[in-house]
PDB file of C-alpha atoms in Angstrom:
ATOM      1  CA  GLN A   1      12.370  -5.726  14.377  1.00 95.00           C
ATOM      2  CA  VAL A   2       9.242  -6.101  12.245  1.00 97.00           C
ATOM      3  CA  THR A   3       9.623  -8.004   8.996  1.00 98.00           C
ATOM      4  CA  LEU A   4       7.226  -9.487   6.454  1.00 98.00           C
ATOM      5  CA  LYS A   5       8.026 -11.776   3.547  1.00 98.00           C
ATOM      6  CA  GLU A   6       5.784 -12.932   0.716  1.00 98.00           C
ATOM      7  CA  SER A   7       6.056 -16.346  -0.886  1.00 98.00           C
ATOM      8  CA  GLY A   8       4.257 -18.141  -3.659  1.00 97.00           C
ATOM      9  CA  PRO A   9       4.580 -19.346  -7.238  1.00 97.00           C
ATOM     10  CA  ALA A  10       6.368 -17.149  -9.761  1.00 97.00           C
ATOM     11  CA  LEU A  11       4.209 -18.424 -12.609  1.00 97.00           C
ATOM     12  CA  VAL A  12       0.594 -19.546 -12.795  1.00 98.00           C
ATOM     13  CA  LYS A  13      -1.568 -20.488 -15.748  1.00 97.00           C
ATOM     14  CA  PRO A  14      -4.767 -18.676 -16.704  1.00 97.00           C
ATOM     15  CA  THR A  15      -7.834 -19.915 -14.777  1.00 97.00           C
ATOM     16  CA  GLN A  16      -5.667 -21.354 -11.998  1.00 98.00           C
ATOM     17  CA  THR A  17      -5.878 -20.296  -8.349  1.00 98.00           C
ATOM     18  CA  LEU A  18      -3.011 -18.305  -6.855  1.00 98.00           C
ATOM     19  CA  THR A  19      -2.066 -18.869  -3.223  1.00 98.00           C
ATOM     20  CA  LEU A  20       0.304 -16.399  -1.568  1.00 98.00           C
ATOM     21  CA  THR A  21       1.678 -16.574   1.964  1.00 98.00           C
ATOM     22  CA  CYS A  22       2.877 -13.647   4.051  1.00 98.00           C
ATOM     23  CA  THR A  23       5.174 -14.788   6.881  1.00 98.00           C
ATOM     24  CA  PHE A  24       5.918 -12.119   9.446  1.00 98.00           C
ATOM     25  CA  SER A  25       7.891 -11.585  12.630  1.00 97.00           C
ATOM     26  CA  GLY A  26       8.229  -8.893  15.273  1.00 96.00           C
ATOM     27  CA  PHE A  27       4.513  -8.566  15.988  1.00 96.00           C
ATOM     28  CA  SER A  28       1.471 -10.727  16.631  1.00 95.00           C
ATOM     29  CA  LEU A  29      -1.754 -10.671  14.657  1.00 96.00           C
ATOM     30  CA  SER A  30      -3.594 -11.552  17.859  1.00 95.00           C
ATOM     31  CA  THR A  31      -2.649  -8.174  19.376  1.00 95.00           C
ATOM     32  CA  TRP A  32      -5.503  -5.680  19.530  1.00 95.00           C
ATOM     33  CA  GLY A  33      -5.448  -3.265  16.586  1.00 95.00           C
ATOM     34  CA  MET A  34      -3.037  -5.226  14.429  1.00 96.00           C
ATOM     35  CA  ARG A  35      -3.874  -5.754  10.772  1.00 97.00           C
ATOM     36  CA  VAL A  36      -2.211  -7.102   7.600  1.00 98.00           C
ATOM     37  CA  SER A  37      -3.041  -6.001   4.057  1.00 97.00           C
ATOM     38  CA  TRP A  38      -2.218  -7.311   0.597  1.00 98.00           C
ATOM     39  CA  ILE A  39      -1.389  -4.854  -2.191  1.00 98.00           C
ATOM     40  CA  ARG A  40      -0.313  -5.493  -5.779  1.00 98.00           C
ATOM     41  CA  GLN A  41       1.479  -3.517  -8.467  1.00 98.00           C
ATOM     42  CA  PRO A  42       1.374  -4.496 -12.164  1.00 97.00           C
ATOM     43  CA  PRO A  43       4.575  -3.707 -14.079  1.00 96.00           C
ATOM     44  CA  THR A  44       5.033   0.070 -14.440  1.00 94.00           C
ATOM     45  CA  LYS A  45       1.601   0.720 -12.877  1.00 96.00           C
ATOM     46  CA  ALA A  46       0.238   2.036  -9.600  1.00 96.00           C
ATOM     47  CA  LEU A  47      -0.356   0.257  -6.313  1.00 97.00           C
ATOM     48  CA  GLU A  48      -3.712  -1.467  -5.838  1.00 96.00           C
ATOM     49  CA  TRP A  49      -5.043  -2.496  -2.425  1.00 96.00           C
ATOM     50  CA  LEU A  50      -6.507  -6.009  -2.428  1.00 98.00           C
ATOM     51  CA  ALA A  51      -7.540  -7.176   1.026  1.00 97.00           C
ATOM     52  CA  ARG A  52      -7.020  -6.847   4.761  1.00 97.00           C
ATOM     53  CA  ILE A  53      -7.408  -9.088   7.790  1.00 97.00           C
ATOM     54  CA  ASP A  54      -7.636  -7.765  11.341  1.00 96.00           C
ATOM     55  CA  TRP A  55      -6.608  -9.102  14.751  1.00 97.00           C
ATOM     56  CA  ASN A  56     -10.258 -10.024  15.457  1.00 96.00           C
ATOM     57  CA  ASP A  57     -10.522 -11.950  12.139  1.00 96.00           C
ATOM     58  CA  ASP A  58     -12.540  -9.232  10.394  1.00 95.00           C
ATOM     59  CA  LYS A  59     -11.849  -9.348   6.659  1.00 96.00           C
ATOM     60  CA  PHE A  60     -12.123  -6.661   3.978  1.00 95.00           C
ATOM     61  CA  TYR A  61     -11.791  -6.948   0.205  1.00 96.00           C
ATOM     62  CA  SER A  62     -11.378  -4.773  -2.861  1.00 94.00           C
ATOM     63  CA  THR A  63     -14.850  -4.249  -4.306  1.00 93.00           C
ATOM     64  CA  SER A  64     -13.728  -5.096  -7.839  1.00 93.00           C
ATOM     65  CA  LEU A  65     -11.969  -8.340  -6.813  1.00 96.00           C
ATOM     66  CA  LYS A  66     -14.146  -9.433  -3.915  1.00 95.00           C
ATOM     67  CA  THR A  67     -15.566 -12.511  -5.631  1.00 97.00           C
ATOM     68  CA  ARG A  68     -12.078 -13.868  -6.384  1.00 98.00           C
ATOM     69  CA  LEU A  69     -10.231 -13.193  -3.123  1.00 98.00           C
ATOM     70  CA  THR A  70     -10.018 -14.980   0.200  1.00 98.00           C
ATOM     71  CA  ILE A  71      -7.778 -13.850   3.053  1.00 98.00           C
ATOM     72  CA  SER A  72      -7.050 -15.879   6.178  1.00 98.00           C
ATOM     73  CA  LYS A  73      -4.580 -15.983   9.055  1.00 97.00           C
ATOM     74  CA  ASP A  74      -2.746 -18.579  11.098  1.00 96.00           C
ATOM     75  CA  THR A  75      -1.772 -16.738  14.250  1.00 95.00           C
ATOM     76  CA  SER A  76       0.308 -19.631  15.587  1.00 94.00           C
ATOM     77  CA  LYS A  77       2.463 -19.620  12.459  1.00 96.00           C
ATOM     78  CA  ASN A  78       2.530 -15.819  12.061  1.00 97.00           C
ATOM     79  CA  GLN A  79       1.169 -16.144   8.554  1.00 98.00           C
ATOM     80  CA  VAL A  80      -1.496 -14.531   6.405  1.00 98.00           C
ATOM     81  CA  VAL A  81      -2.649 -16.311   3.255  1.00 98.00           C
ATOM     82  CA  LEU A  82      -4.304 -14.739   0.214  1.00 98.00           C
ATOM     83  CA  THR A  83      -5.948 -16.821  -2.490  1.00 98.00           C
ATOM     84  CA  MET A  84      -7.069 -15.398  -5.825  1.00 98.00           C
ATOM     85  CA  THR A  85      -9.133 -17.571  -8.132  1.00 98.00           C
ATOM     86  CA  ASN A  86      -9.464 -17.597 -11.910  1.00 97.00           C
ATOM     87  CA  MET A  87      -6.133 -15.921 -12.605  1.00 98.00           C
ATOM     88  CA  ASP A  88      -5.759 -13.906 -15.819  1.00 97.00           C
ATOM     89  CA  PRO A  89      -2.732 -12.345 -17.545  1.00 97.00           C
ATOM     90  CA  VAL A  90      -3.891  -8.924 -16.281  1.00 97.00           C
ATOM     91  CA  ASP A  91      -3.209 -10.208 -12.748  1.00 98.00           C
ATOM     92  CA  THR A  92       0.518 -10.293 -13.523  1.00 98.00           C
ATOM     93  CA  ALA A  93       2.053  -8.126 -10.820  1.00 98.00           C
ATOM     94  CA  THR A  94       4.281  -7.854  -7.792  1.00 98.00           C
ATOM     95  CA  TYR A  95       2.253  -8.754  -4.719  1.00 98.00           C
ATOM     96  CA  TYR A  96       3.106  -7.158  -1.368  1.00 98.00           C
ATOM     97  CA  CYS A  97       1.901  -7.744   2.153  1.00 98.00           C
ATOM     98  CA  ALA A  98       2.130  -4.959   4.716  1.00 98.00           C
ATOM     99  CA  ARG A  99       1.378  -4.408   8.391  1.00 97.00           C
ATOM    100  CA  SER A 100      -1.202  -1.723   9.105  1.00 95.00           C
ATOM    101  CA  PRO A 101      -1.701  -1.139  12.828  1.00 94.00           C
ATOM    102  CA  MET A 102      -4.746   0.850  13.884  1.00 90.00           C
ATOM    103  CA  THR A 103      -2.480   3.186  15.844  1.00 87.00           C
ATOM    104  CA  LYS A 104      -1.121   4.577  12.581  1.00 86.00           C
ATOM    105  CA  ASN A 105      -3.939   3.483  10.268  1.00 86.00           C
ATOM    106  CA  ALA A 106      -1.270   3.249   7.557  1.00 95.00           C
ATOM    107  CA  MET A 107       0.796   0.432   6.073  1.00 97.00           C
ATOM    108  CA  ASP A 108       3.908   0.999   8.119  1.00 96.00           C
ATOM    109  CA  VAL A 109       6.091  -1.990   7.228  1.00 97.00           C
ATOM    110  CA  TRP A 110       6.085  -3.743   3.847  1.00 98.00           C
ATOM    111  CA  GLY A 111       7.451  -7.024   2.608  1.00 98.00           C
ATOM    112  CA  GLN A 112       9.866  -7.114  -0.311  1.00 98.00           C
ATOM    113  CA  GLY A 113       7.141  -8.351  -2.661  1.00 98.00           C
ATOM    114  CA  THR A 114       6.817 -11.454  -4.795  1.00 98.00           C
ATOM    115  CA  THR A 115       6.420 -11.319  -8.561  1.00 98.00           C
ATOM    116  CA  VAL A 116       3.689 -13.415 -10.147  1.00 98.00           C
ATOM    117  CA  ALA A 117       3.316 -13.890 -13.896  1.00 98.00           C
ATOM    118  CA  VAL A 118       0.162 -15.331 -15.422  1.00 98.00           C
ATOM    119  CA  SER A 119       0.820 -17.082 -18.696  1.00 96.00           C
ATOM    120  CA  SER A 120       0.018 -20.303 -20.450  1.00 94.00           C
TER     121      SER A 120
ATOM    122  CA  GLN B   1      -8.558   5.545 -13.260  1.00 79.00           C
ATOM    123  CA  SER B   2      -7.504   6.020  -9.624  1.00 87.00           C
ATOM    124  CA  VAL B   3      -9.942   7.295  -7.006  1.00 92.00           C
ATOM    125  CA  LEU B   4      -7.225   9.651  -5.761  1.00 97.00           C
ATOM    126  CA  THR B   5      -5.674  11.872  -8.430  1.00 97.00           C
ATOM    127  CA  GLN B   6      -1.971  12.725  -8.438  1.00 98.00           C
ATOM    128  CA  PRO B   7       0.109  14.499 -11.094  1.00 97.00           C
ATOM    129  CA  PRO B   8       2.019  11.895 -13.132  1.00 97.00           C
ATOM    130  CA  SER B   9       5.314  13.703 -12.668  1.00 97.00           C
ATOM    131  CA  VAL B  10       7.027  16.582 -10.902  1.00 98.00           C
ATOM    132  CA  SER B  11      10.616  17.765 -11.033  1.00 97.00           C
ATOM    133  CA  GLY B  12      12.971  20.094  -9.252  1.00 96.00           C
ATOM    134  CA  ALA B  13      16.620  20.999  -8.923  1.00 97.00           C
ATOM    135  CA  PRO B  14      18.705  19.952  -5.922  1.00 97.00           C
ATOM    136  CA  GLY B  15      17.942  22.160  -2.939  1.00 97.00           C
ATOM    137  CA  GLN B  16      14.561  23.263  -4.258  1.00 97.00           C
ATOM    138  CA  ARG B  17      11.101  22.614  -2.818  1.00 97.00           C
ATOM    139  CA  VAL B  18       8.465  20.548  -4.608  1.00 98.00           C
ATOM    140  CA  THR B  19       4.916  19.614  -3.739  1.00 98.00           C
ATOM    141  CA  ILE B  20       2.821  16.658  -4.841  1.00 98.00           C
ATOM    142  CA  SER B  21      -0.955  16.950  -4.705  1.00 98.00           C
ATOM    143  CA  CYS B  22      -3.502  14.230  -4.037  1.00 98.00           C
ATOM    144  CA  THR B  23      -7.092  15.109  -4.936  1.00 98.00           C
ATOM    145  CA  GLY B  24      -9.993  13.028  -3.742  1.00 97.00           C
ATOM    146  CA  SER B  25     -13.688  13.516  -3.063  1.00 97.00           C
ATOM    147  CA  ASN B  26     -16.300  13.650  -0.334  1.00 96.00           C
ATOM    148  CA  SER B  27     -16.260   9.868  -0.003  1.00 96.00           C
ATOM    149  CA  ASN B  28     -12.583   9.695   0.942  1.00 97.00           C
ATOM    150  CA  ILE B  29     -10.350  12.647   1.877  1.00 97.00           C
ATOM    151  CA  GLY B  30     -13.299  15.026   2.143  1.00 97.00           C
ATOM    152  CA  ALA B  31     -15.074  12.639   4.510  1.00 97.00           C
ATOM    153  CA  GLY B  32     -12.266  13.091   7.012  1.00 96.00           C
ATOM    154  CA  TYR B  33     -10.275   9.940   6.384  1.00 96.00           C
ATOM    155  CA  ASP B  34      -6.545  10.114   6.948  1.00 97.00           C
ATOM    156  CA  VAL B  35      -4.124  10.439   4.051  1.00 98.00           C
ATOM    157  CA  HIS B  36      -0.834   8.538   4.053  1.00 98.00           C
ATOM    158  CA  TRP B  37       2.149   8.938   1.728  1.00 98.00           C
ATOM    159  CA  TYR B  38       4.591   6.294   0.519  1.00 98.00           C
ATOM    160  CA  GLN B  39       7.932   6.559  -1.252  1.00 98.00           C
ATOM    161  CA  GLN B  40       8.947   3.832  -3.709  1.00 98.00           C
ATOM    162  CA  LEU B  41      12.561   3.920  -4.810  1.00 97.00           C
ATOM    163  CA  PRO B  42      13.307   2.175  -8.115  1.00 93.00           C
ATOM    164  CA  GLY B  43      13.068  -1.602  -7.824  1.00 93.00           C
ATOM    165  CA  THR B  44      12.078  -1.594  -4.147  1.00 97.00           C
ATOM    166  CA  ALA B  45       8.967  -1.956  -2.012  1.00 98.00           C
ATOM    167  CA  PRO B  46       7.044   1.151  -0.944  1.00 98.00           C
ATOM    168  CA  LYS B  47       8.060   2.781   2.330  1.00 98.00           C
ATOM    169  CA  LEU B  48       5.791   4.771   4.642  1.00 98.00           C
ATOM    170  CA  LEU B  49       6.747   8.441   4.493  1.00 98.00           C
ATOM    171  CA  ILE B  50       3.855  10.308   6.152  1.00 98.00           C
ATOM    172  CA  TYR B  51       0.929   8.837   8.102  1.00 97.00           C
ATOM    173  CA  ALA B  52      -2.311  10.380   9.310  1.00 96.00           C
ATOM    174  CA  ASN B  53      -1.882  13.479   7.132  1.00 97.00           C
ATOM    175  CA  THR B  54       1.066  15.103   8.872  1.00 97.00           C
ATOM    176  CA  ASN B  55       3.051  12.568  10.907  1.00 97.00           C
ATOM    177  CA  ARG B  56       6.528  11.321  10.060  1.00 97.00           C
ATOM    178  CA  PRO B  57       7.603   7.828  11.127  1.00 95.00           C
ATOM    179  CA  SER B  58      10.867   7.585  13.002  1.00 95.00           C
ATOM    180  CA  GLY B  59      13.810   7.966  10.629  1.00 95.00           C
ATOM    181  CA  VAL B  60      12.041  10.031   7.969  1.00 97.00           C
ATOM    182  CA  PRO B  61      13.830  13.389   7.518  1.00 96.00           C
ATOM    183  CA  ASP B  62      11.910  16.539   8.398  1.00 96.00           C
ATOM    184  CA  ARG B  63      12.420  17.672   4.792  1.00 97.00           C
ATOM    185  CA  PHE B  64       9.248  15.682   4.139  1.00 98.00           C
ATOM    186  CA  SER B  65       5.930  17.106   5.349  1.00 98.00           C
ATOM    187  CA  GLY B  66       2.249  16.475   4.711  1.00 98.00           C
ATOM    188  CA  SER B  67      -0.887  18.561   4.824  1.00 97.00           C
ATOM    189  CA  LYS B  68      -4.581  18.091   4.188  1.00 97.00           C
ATOM    190  CA  SER B  69      -7.422  20.466   3.400  1.00 96.00           C
ATOM    191  CA  GLY B  70     -10.925  19.737   2.198  1.00 96.00           C
ATOM    192  CA  THR B  71     -10.852  17.019  -0.432  1.00 97.00           C
ATOM    193  CA  SER B  72      -7.108  17.281  -1.091  1.00 97.00           C
ATOM    194  CA  ALA B  73      -3.766  16.560   0.512  1.00 98.00           C
ATOM    195  CA  SER B  74      -0.200  17.505  -0.324  1.00 98.00           C
ATOM    196  CA  LEU B  75       3.291  16.183   0.219  1.00 98.00           C
ATOM    197  CA  ALA B  76       6.067  18.768   0.354  1.00 98.00           C
ATOM    198  CA  ILE B  77       9.755  17.994  -0.010  1.00 98.00           C
ATOM    199  CA  THR B  78      12.250  20.728   0.787  1.00 97.00           C
ATOM    200  CA  GLY B  79      15.992  20.747   0.140  1.00 97.00           C
ATOM    201  CA  LEU B  80      15.632  18.260  -2.716  1.00 97.00           C
ATOM    202  CA  GLN B  81      18.353  15.623  -2.919  1.00 97.00           C
ATOM    203  CA  ALA B  82      19.232  13.195  -5.689  1.00 96.00           C
ATOM    204  CA  GLU B  83      18.215  10.303  -3.426  1.00 96.00           C
ATOM    205  CA  ASP B  84      14.639  11.637  -3.344  1.00 97.00           C
ATOM    206  CA  GLU B  85      14.137  10.572  -6.949  1.00 97.00           C
ATOM    207  CA  ALA B  86      11.332   8.015  -6.638  1.00 97.00           C
ATOM    208  CA  ASP B  87       7.634   7.359  -7.115  1.00 98.00           C
ATOM    209  CA  TYR B  88       5.314   8.791  -4.464  1.00 98.00           C
ATOM    210  CA  TYR B  89       1.822   7.472  -3.669  1.00 98.00           C
ATOM    211  CA  CYS B  90      -0.966   8.847  -1.526  1.00 98.00           C
ATOM    212  CA  GLN B  91      -3.466   6.499   0.142  1.00 98.00           C
ATOM    213  CA  SER B  92      -6.727   6.925   2.016  1.00 97.00           C
ATOM    214  CA  TYR B  93     -10.019   5.138   2.685  1.00 95.00           C
ATOM    215  CA  ASP B  94     -13.130   5.444   0.571  1.00 95.00           C
ATOM    216  CA  ASN B  95     -16.486   4.828   2.216  1.00 94.00           C
ATOM    217  CA  SER B  96     -18.402   4.346  -1.020  1.00 94.00           C
ATOM    218  CA  LEU B  97     -16.034   1.504  -1.951  1.00 91.00           C
ATOM    219  CA  SER B  98     -15.483   0.380   1.664  1.00 90.00           C
ATOM    220  CA  ALA B  99     -11.844  -0.030   0.745  1.00 92.00           C
ATOM    221  CA  SER B 100      -8.417   1.510   0.989  1.00 95.00           C
ATOM    222  CA  VAL B 101      -7.481   3.417  -2.157  1.00 96.00           C
ATOM    223  CA  PHE B 102      -4.206   4.625  -3.652  1.00 97.00           C
ATOM    224  CA  GLY B 103      -3.426   7.511  -5.930  1.00 97.00           C
ATOM    225  CA  GLY B 104      -1.985   6.847  -9.366  1.00 97.00           C
ATOM    226  CA  GLY B 105       1.512   7.772  -8.221  1.00 97.00           C
ATOM    227  CA  THR B 106       3.839  10.678  -9.003  1.00 98.00           C
ATOM    228  CA  LYS B 107       7.337  10.278 -10.384  1.00 98.00           C
ATOM    229  CA  LEU B 108       9.743  12.793  -8.893  1.00 98.00           C
ATOM    230  CA  THR B 109      12.757  13.672 -11.017  1.00 97.00           C
ATOM    231  CA  VAL B 110      15.662  15.562  -9.470  1.00 96.00           C
ATOM    232  CA  LEU B 111      17.189  17.597 -12.275  1.00 93.00           C
TER     233      LEU B 111
END
């Protein structure tokens, strides 16, 4: 059974750096074609893709957020970490991680999401 | 403003058929990139509904179907049920942004 779970702070202050961890089970990020993406959703708004890391350590970022994002993986711990610098109240959202295997090219299993508020 | 355009809302009575459109451009859907559809029930995480334009993951009822033509794609739901009331999102890849992109979402109301 494939599962993913996001963890991180519920509240951060403006200008701080957010660090989120996606811990998964049921698959390995060292398997050919496996990928993990981060997506966020502000309250009552649409989904926004943020970043992706592939089995071969290739990394891809949203053009508009590229300068603020860093994605990395720890294959031995089955974890993917996303950091976002210089947080702003507009970054308040639910953050999801999702598996996206090349065989489907879609995000086929999602975590439950973690809600992050940015406020002083 | 989303790169992929969806109607904000659609509605239908139980048993009816509804369609949700997803309009893109020549840098995403029109360039041949796959379109995927997700269902988000209230207060829950999105769930994959259709992948690679027309394919249903295991467990998704055949009442849900996808199609793609030119720079657009559509999700059709037949035999509407109350449990289908949710937000629906399309997703593809855009080569001018070098990024995955989502539509703005469509809220389905079952009357």
